[in-house]
Amino acid sequence: MSLDFGRTLSRIRKDRGLSQEELAFRADLHRTYISQLERGLKSPSLDTIERIAKVLQLRASELIRHAEGKLR
Amino acid sequence: MSLDFGRTLSRIRKDRGLSQEELAFRADLHRTYISQLERGLKSPSLDTIERIAKVLQLRASELIRHAEGKLR
């Protein structure tokens, strides 16, 4: 799931026109951590998922659902 | 969110007739960790959410959606 999450995060972030740096800044996370998430190297905590989802204007459940392949 | 997740997890676990011990065993987690999650003391990783959701016969996104209050 972490790799699917990472790929989904990368895609939606780019759809929103955000760089890793911008997303990291707005979610109060480190850019290197965003990079690790997008490469599937880390499994984000629910709190982190929420912070990222908020920046992407999604609910946490929606972001996960995208990663599950139920939304395009 | 962690507290909402914890309360939701506790409710659904009981709905399924599972003890904390049984859920922990089936999800390959420690019972004390389940207890900490249910009390909102920990924010579960996405991998952990998936393992718990699987035991509860839900998708990870559905479990989170319950915690967001969108499902009853």
PDB file of C-alpha atoms in Angstrom, chain B:
ATOM      1  CA  MET B   1      -8.287  12.477  14.350  1.00  0.00           C
ATOM      2  CA  SER B   2      -6.418   9.876  16.398  1.00  0.00           C
ATOM      3  CA  LEU B   3      -9.050   9.980  19.120  1.00  0.00           C
ATOM      4  CA  ASP B   4     -11.882   9.677  16.594  1.00  0.00           C
ATOM      5  CA  PHE B   5     -10.015   6.804  14.981  1.00  0.00           C
ATOM      6  CA  GLY B   6      -9.601   5.133  18.358  1.00  0.00           C
ATOM      7  CA  ARG B   7     -13.244   5.435  19.289  1.00  0.00           C
ATOM      8  CA  THR B   8     -14.279   4.178  15.867  1.00  0.00           C
ATOM      9  CA  LEU B   9     -11.899   1.252  16.067  1.00  0.00           C
ATOM     10  CA  SER B  10     -13.212   0.316  19.503  1.00  0.00           C
ATOM     11  CA  ARG B  11     -16.828   0.467  18.316  1.00  0.00           C
ATOM     12  CA  ILE B  12     -16.293  -1.570  15.149  1.00  0.00           C
ATOM     13  CA  ARG B  13     -14.109  -4.112  16.958  1.00  0.00           C
ATOM     14  CA  LYS B  14     -16.923  -4.708  19.464  1.00  0.00           C
ATOM     15  CA  ASP B  15     -19.497  -4.830  16.650  1.00  0.00           C
ATOM     16  CA  ARG B  16     -17.433  -7.660  15.202  1.00  0.00           C
ATOM     17  CA  GLY B  17     -17.407  -9.441  18.568  1.00  0.00           C
ATOM     18  CA  LEU B  18     -13.625  -9.256  18.843  1.00  0.00           C
ATOM     19  CA  SER B  19     -11.585  -8.651  21.978  1.00  0.00           C
ATOM     20  CA  GLN B  20      -8.500  -6.426  21.818  1.00  0.00           C
ATOM     21  CA  GLU B  21      -6.457  -9.623  22.164  1.00  0.00           C
ATOM     22  CA  GLU B  22      -8.179 -11.273  19.206  1.00  0.00           C
ATOM     23  CA  LEU B  23      -7.840  -8.237  16.975  1.00  0.00           C
ATOM     24  CA  ALA B  24      -4.191  -7.862  17.947  1.00  0.00           C
ATOM     25  CA  PHE B  25      -3.479 -11.514  17.223  1.00  0.00           C
ATOM     26  CA  ARG B  26      -5.183 -11.483  13.830  1.00  0.00           C
ATOM     27  CA  ALA B  27      -3.514  -8.220  12.781  1.00  0.00           C
ATOM     28  CA  ASP B  28      -0.132  -9.329  14.145  1.00  0.00           C
ATOM     29  CA  LEU B  29       0.064  -6.371  16.536  1.00  0.00           C
ATOM     30  CA  HIS B  30       0.441  -6.104  20.304  1.00  0.00           C
ATOM     31  CA  ARG B  31      -2.664  -5.872  22.466  1.00  0.00           C
ATOM     32  CA  THR B  32      -1.211  -2.896  24.313  1.00  0.00           C
ATOM     33  CA  TYR B  33      -0.799  -1.123  20.971  1.00  0.00           C
ATOM     34  CA  ILE B  34      -4.477  -1.733  20.123  1.00  0.00           C
ATOM     35  CA  SER B  35      -5.344  -0.316  23.530  1.00  0.00           C
ATOM     36  CA  GLN B  36      -3.207   2.770  22.878  1.00  0.00           C
ATOM     37  CA  LEU B  37      -4.838   3.248  19.473  1.00  0.00           C
ATOM     38  CA  GLU B  38      -8.323   2.996  20.945  1.00  0.00           C
ATOM     39  CA  ARG B  39      -7.461   5.624  23.544  1.00  0.00           C
ATOM     40  CA  GLY B  40      -6.140   7.977  20.863  1.00  0.00           C
ATOM     41  CA  LEU B  41      -2.619   7.834  22.255  1.00  0.00           C
ATOM     42  CA  LYS B  42      -1.035   6.715  18.985  1.00  0.00           C
ATOM     43  CA  SER B  43      -1.518   7.685  15.350  1.00  0.00           C
ATOM     44  CA  PRO B  44      -1.445   4.439  13.356  1.00  0.00           C
ATOM     45  CA  SER B  45       0.630   4.108  10.204  1.00  0.00           C
ATOM     46  CA  LEU B  46      -1.108   3.399   6.937  1.00  0.00           C
ATOM     47  CA  ASP B  47       0.276  -0.145   6.996  1.00  0.00           C
ATOM     48  CA  THR B  48      -1.189  -0.687  10.463  1.00  0.00           C
ATOM     49  CA  ILE B  49      -4.542   0.772   9.398  1.00  0.00           C
ATOM     50  CA  GLU B  50      -4.591  -1.678   6.500  1.00  0.00           C
ATOM     51  CA  ARG B  51      -3.852  -4.673   8.715  1.00  0.00           C
ATOM     52  CA  ILE B  52      -6.559  -3.716  11.183  1.00  0.00           C
ATOM     53  CA  ALA B  53      -9.067  -2.909   8.422  1.00  0.00           C
ATOM     54  CA  LYS B  54      -8.464  -6.313   6.838  1.00  0.00           C
ATOM     55  CA  VAL B  55      -9.368  -8.091  10.075  1.00  0.00           C
ATOM     56  CA  LEU B  56     -12.491  -5.934  10.359  1.00  0.00           C
ATOM     57  CA  GLN B  57     -13.345  -6.761   6.732  1.00  0.00           C
ATOM     58  CA  LEU B  58     -13.103  -3.149   5.633  1.00  0.00           C
ATOM     59  CA  ARG B  59     -10.884  -1.206   3.280  1.00  0.00           C
ATOM     60  CA  ALA B  60      -8.449   1.166   4.946  1.00  0.00           C
ATOM     61  CA  SER B  61     -10.313   4.109   3.392  1.00  0.00           C
ATOM     62  CA  GLU B  62     -13.609   2.848   4.814  1.00  0.00           C
ATOM     63  CA  LEU B  63     -12.188   2.533   8.312  1.00  0.00           C
ATOM     64  CA  ILE B  64     -10.908   6.109   8.111  1.00  0.00           C
ATOM     65  CA  ARG B  65     -14.185   7.289   6.669  1.00  0.00           C
ATOM     66  CA  HIS B  66     -16.001   5.828   9.658  1.00  0.00           C
ATOM     67  CA  ALA B  67     -13.659   7.815  11.895  1.00  0.00           C
ATOM     68  CA  GLU B  68     -14.451  10.957   9.912  1.00  0.00           C
ATOM     69  CA  GLY B  69     -18.077  10.433  10.782  1.00  0.00           C
ATOM     70  CA  LYS B  70     -19.276   9.828   7.244  1.00  0.00           C
ATOM     71  CA  LEU B  71     -20.508   6.297   7.881  1.00  0.00           C
ATOM     72  CA  ARG B  72     -22.447   4.789  10.747  1.00  0.00           C
TER      73      ARG B  72
END
